[in-house]
GROMACS .gro file of N, CA and C in nm:
model
  213
    1VAL      N    1   8.301   9.375   4.460
    1VAL     CA    2   8.194   9.359   4.569
    1VAL      C    3   8.268   9.306   4.698
    2GLU      N    4   8.355   9.208   4.685
    2GLU     CA    5   8.426   9.149   4.795
    2GLU      C    6   8.516   9.253   4.863
    3LYS      N    7   8.584   9.332   4.780
    3LYS     CA    8   8.675   9.434   4.830
    3LYS      C    9   8.586   9.543   4.902
    4ALA      N   10   8.484   9.574   4.853
    4ALA     CA   11   8.393   9.685   4.913
    4ALA      C   12   8.333   9.623   5.050
    5ALA      N   13   8.307   9.504   5.056
    5ALA     CA   14   8.261   9.439   5.183
    5ALA      C   15   8.366   9.440   5.283
    6ALA      N   16   8.487   9.410   5.243
    6ALA     CA   17   8.611   9.401   5.345
    6ALA      C   18   8.623   9.542   5.388
    7ARG      N   19   8.624   9.640   5.299
    7ARG     CA   20   8.645   9.779   5.346
    7ARG      C   21   8.542   9.827   5.444
    8LYS      N   22   8.411   9.794   5.418
    8LYS     CA   23   8.302   9.829   5.499
    8LYS      C   24   8.328   9.760   5.646
    9LYS      N   25   8.369   9.643   5.645
    9LYS     CA   26   8.391   9.573   5.773
    9LYS      C   27   8.506   9.643   5.854
   10ALA      N   28   8.616   9.674   5.773
   10ALA     CA   29   8.729   9.735   5.836
   10ALA      C   30   8.692   9.872   5.890
   11GLU      N   31   8.601   9.954   5.820
   11GLU     CA   32   8.565  10.077   5.868
   11GLU      C   33   8.475  10.064   5.991
   12GLU      N   34   8.402   9.965   6.006
   12GLU     CA   35   8.321   9.937   6.120
   12GLU      C   36   8.401   9.903   6.244
   13VAL      N   37   8.502   9.818   6.215
   13VAL     CA   38   8.602   9.787   6.330
   13VAL      C   39   8.671   9.911   6.371
   14LEU      N   40   8.719   9.985   6.280
   14LEU     CA   41   8.794  10.114   6.306
   14LEU      C   42   8.707  10.206   6.392
   15ALA      N   43   8.580  10.225   6.358
   15ALA     CA   44   8.488  10.304   6.435
   15ALA      C   45   8.473  10.263   6.581
   16GLN      N   46   8.469  10.121   6.595
   16GLN     CA   47   8.459  10.062   6.731
   16GLN      C   48   8.588  10.096   6.806
   17LEU      N   49   8.701  10.093   6.742
   17LEU     CA   50   8.831  10.122   6.801
   17LEU      C   51   8.837  10.270   6.842
   18LYS      N   52   8.800  10.353   6.755
   18LYS     CA   53   8.800  10.488   6.786
   18LYS      C   54   8.704  10.524   6.905
   19GLY      N   55   8.603  10.440   6.910
   19GLY     CA   56   8.505  10.453   7.028
   19GLY      C   57   8.563  10.394   7.159
   20GLY      N   58   8.677  10.341   7.154
   20GLY     CA   59   8.744  10.280   7.279
   20GLY      C   60   8.744  10.134   7.289
   21ALA      N   61   8.705  10.062   7.186
   21ALA     CA   62   8.710   9.915   7.192
   21ALA      C   63   8.858   9.867   7.208
   22ASP      N   64   8.880   9.765   7.268
   22ASP     CA   65   9.016   9.712   7.298
   22ASP      C   66   9.074   9.648   7.171
   23PHE      N   67   9.188   9.701   7.128
   23PHE     CA   68   9.254   9.656   7.009
   23PHE      C   69   9.281   9.504   6.999
   24ALA      N   70   9.336   9.457   7.111
   24ALA     CA   71   9.371   9.309   7.102
   24ALA      C   72   9.254   9.230   7.091
   25LYS      N   73   9.139   9.262   7.159
   25LYS     CA   74   9.021   9.185   7.145
   25LYS      C   75   8.960   9.193   7.004
   26MET      N   76   8.974   9.311   6.950
   26MET     CA   77   8.908   9.334   6.817
   26MET      C   78   8.997   9.254   6.714
   27ALA      N   79   9.124   9.245   6.727
   27ALA     CA   80   9.214   9.175   6.649
   27ALA      C   81   9.172   9.015   6.657
   28ALA      N   82   9.166   8.981   6.775
   28ALA     CA   83   9.135   8.835   6.799
   28ALA      C   84   8.998   8.792   6.729
   29THR      N   85   8.913   8.886   6.732
   29THR     CA   86   8.775   8.865   6.685
   29THR      C   87   8.768   8.875   6.529
   30HIS      N   88   8.831   8.982   6.476
   30HIS     CA   89   8.801   9.027   6.336
   30HIS      C   90   8.915   9.007   6.240
   31SER      N   91   9.038   8.993   6.278
   31SER     CA   92   9.146   8.978   6.202
   31SER      C   93   9.146   8.850   6.121
   32GLU      N   94   9.182   8.848   5.990
   32GLU     CA   95   9.198   8.736   5.910
   32GLU      C   96   9.347   8.691   5.899
   33ASP      N   97   9.428   8.763   5.961
   33ASP     CA   98   9.575   8.737   5.957
   33ASP      C   99   9.606   8.645   6.074
   34GLU      N  100   9.619   8.508   6.035
   34GLU     CA  101   9.636   8.406   6.135
   34GLU      C  102   9.776   8.421   6.211
   35SER      N  103   9.874   8.500   6.149
   35SER     CA  104  10.004   8.512   6.207
   35SER      C  105  10.003   8.601   6.332
   36ASN      N  106   9.901   8.681   6.345
   36ASN     CA  107   9.907   8.785   6.450
   36ASN      C  108   9.774   8.802   6.536
   37LYS      N  109   9.667   8.753   6.474
   37LYS     CA  110   9.541   8.782   6.539
   37LYS      C  111   9.532   8.738   6.689
   38ASN      N  112   9.613   8.626   6.711
   38ASN     CA  113   9.608   8.594   6.863
   38ASN      C  114   9.713   8.645   6.943
   39LYS      N  115   9.785   8.739   6.885
   39LYS     CA  116   9.894   8.809   6.950
   39LYS      C  117   9.844   8.954   6.977
   40GLY      N  118   9.714   8.976   6.977
   40GLY     CA  119   9.666   9.116   6.997
   40GLY      C  120   9.679   9.202   6.871
   41GLY      N  121   9.708   9.136   6.756
   41GLY     CA  122   9.724   9.217   6.635
   41GLY      C  123   9.865   9.274   6.618
   42ASP      N  124   9.950   9.227   6.709
   42ASP     CA  125  10.090   9.281   6.708
   42ASP      C  126  10.174   9.222   6.594
   43LEU      N  127  10.219   9.308   6.503
   43LEU     CA  128  10.296   9.265   6.383
   43LEU      C  129  10.442   9.241   6.418
   44GLY      N  130  10.480   9.280   6.553
   44GLY     CA  131  10.625   9.276   6.574
   44GLY      C  132  10.701   9.386   6.514
   45ILE      N  133  10.824   9.380   6.487
   45ILE     CA  134  10.904   9.481   6.423
   45ILE      C  135  10.887   9.475   6.281
   46VAL      N  136  10.840   9.597   6.226
   46VAL     CA  137  10.817   9.605   6.084
   46VAL      C  138  10.924   9.711   6.035
   47THR      N  139  10.995   9.678   5.946
   47THR     CA  140  11.097   9.774   5.882
   47THR      C  141  11.053   9.823   5.745
   48ARG      N  142  11.109   9.937   5.705
   48ARG     CA  143  11.077   9.997   5.578
   48ARG      C  144  11.119   9.891   5.470
   49GLY      N  145  11.033   9.885   5.362
   49GLY     CA  146  11.055   9.795   5.260
   49GLY      C  147  11.010   9.647   5.280
   50GLN      N  148  10.944   9.632   5.395
   50GLN     CA  149  10.905   9.488   5.433
   50GLN      C  150  10.755   9.474   5.396
   51THR      N  151  10.673   9.572   5.384
   51THR     CA  152  10.528   9.560   5.351
   51THR      C  153  10.505   9.652   5.223
   52VAL      N  154  10.368   9.645   5.187
   52VAL     CA  155  10.327   9.718   5.070
   52VAL      C  156  10.333   9.869   5.106
   53ALA      N  157  10.355   9.952   5.007
   53ALA     CA  158  10.375  10.088   5.030
   53ALA      C  159  10.271  10.171   5.097
   54ALA      N  160  10.148  10.136   5.071
   54ALA     CA  161  10.042  10.210   5.134
   54ALA      C  162  10.036  10.178   5.284
   55PHE      N  163  10.053  10.055   5.326
   55PHE     CA  164  10.068  10.014   5.466
   55PHE      C  165  10.182  10.081   5.528
   56GLU      N  166  10.298  10.074   5.461
   56GLU     CA  167  10.417  10.131   5.519
   56GLU      C  168  10.402  10.288   5.536
   57ALA      N  169  10.346  10.352   5.445
   57ALA     CA  170  10.325  10.503   5.461
   57ALA      C  171  10.240  10.531   5.583
   58ALA      N  172  10.125  10.458   5.601
   58ALA     CA  173  10.039  10.468   5.712
   58ALA      C  174  10.116  10.444   5.845
   59ALA      N  175  10.180  10.323   5.855
   59ALA     CA  176  10.250  10.281   5.977
   59ALA      C  177  10.352  10.377   6.023
   60PHE      N  178  10.435  10.421   5.926
   60PHE     CA  179  10.551  10.497   5.976
   60PHE      C  180  10.516  10.643   5.996
   61ALA      N  181  10.387  10.689   5.964
   61ALA     CA  182  10.341  10.817   5.989
   61ALA      C  183  10.280  10.825   6.130
   62LEU      N  184  10.260  10.720   6.201
   62LEU     CA  185  10.187  10.716   6.336
   62LEU      C  186  10.280  10.724   6.449
   63GLN      N  187  10.238  10.765   6.557
   63GLN     CA  188  10.304  10.771   6.687
   63GLN      C  189  10.247  10.637   6.758
   64PRO      N  190  10.326  10.581   6.852
   64PRO     CA  191  10.271  10.454   6.922
   64PRO      C  192  10.133  10.487   6.985
   65GLY      N  193  10.046  10.398   6.962
   65GLY     CA  194   9.915  10.393   7.010
   65GLY      C  195   9.806  10.468   6.922
   66GLN      N  196   9.856  10.528   6.817
   66GLN     CA  197   9.771  10.594   6.719
   66GLN      C  198   9.703  10.490   6.634
   67LEU      N  199   9.593  10.530   6.575
   67LEU     CA  200   9.522  10.452   6.466
   67LEU      C  201   9.522  10.531   6.337
   68SER      N  202   9.544  10.460   6.222
   68SER     CA  203   9.537  10.520   6.086
   68SER      C  204   9.397  10.496   6.046
   69ASN      N  205   9.369  10.559   5.936
   69ASN     CA  206   9.241  10.522   5.859
   69ASN      C  207   9.270  10.384   5.802
   70VAL      N  208   9.159  10.329   5.750
   70VAL     CA  209   9.176  10.202   5.685
   70VAL      C  210   9.271  10.207   5.560
   71VAL      N  211   9.365  10.110   5.546
   71VAL     CA  212   9.465  10.109   5.439
   71VAL      C  213   9.415   9.996   5.342
   0.00000   0.00000   0.00000
């Protein structure tokens, strides 16, 4: 149930982003990641093998400025 609620929230945020919402503001408001939420959601440099496989696959398939589906 908790995972489903988190996915629903993430899908709602993604829809707002696709509608033109400011990524940095959305990160500051909705992110639970204290290490980057106040940096506009910027993760810094991410290298292969540093994150979980599903996130890595999505991240490295994108061009700068693109959004993936919820991972």
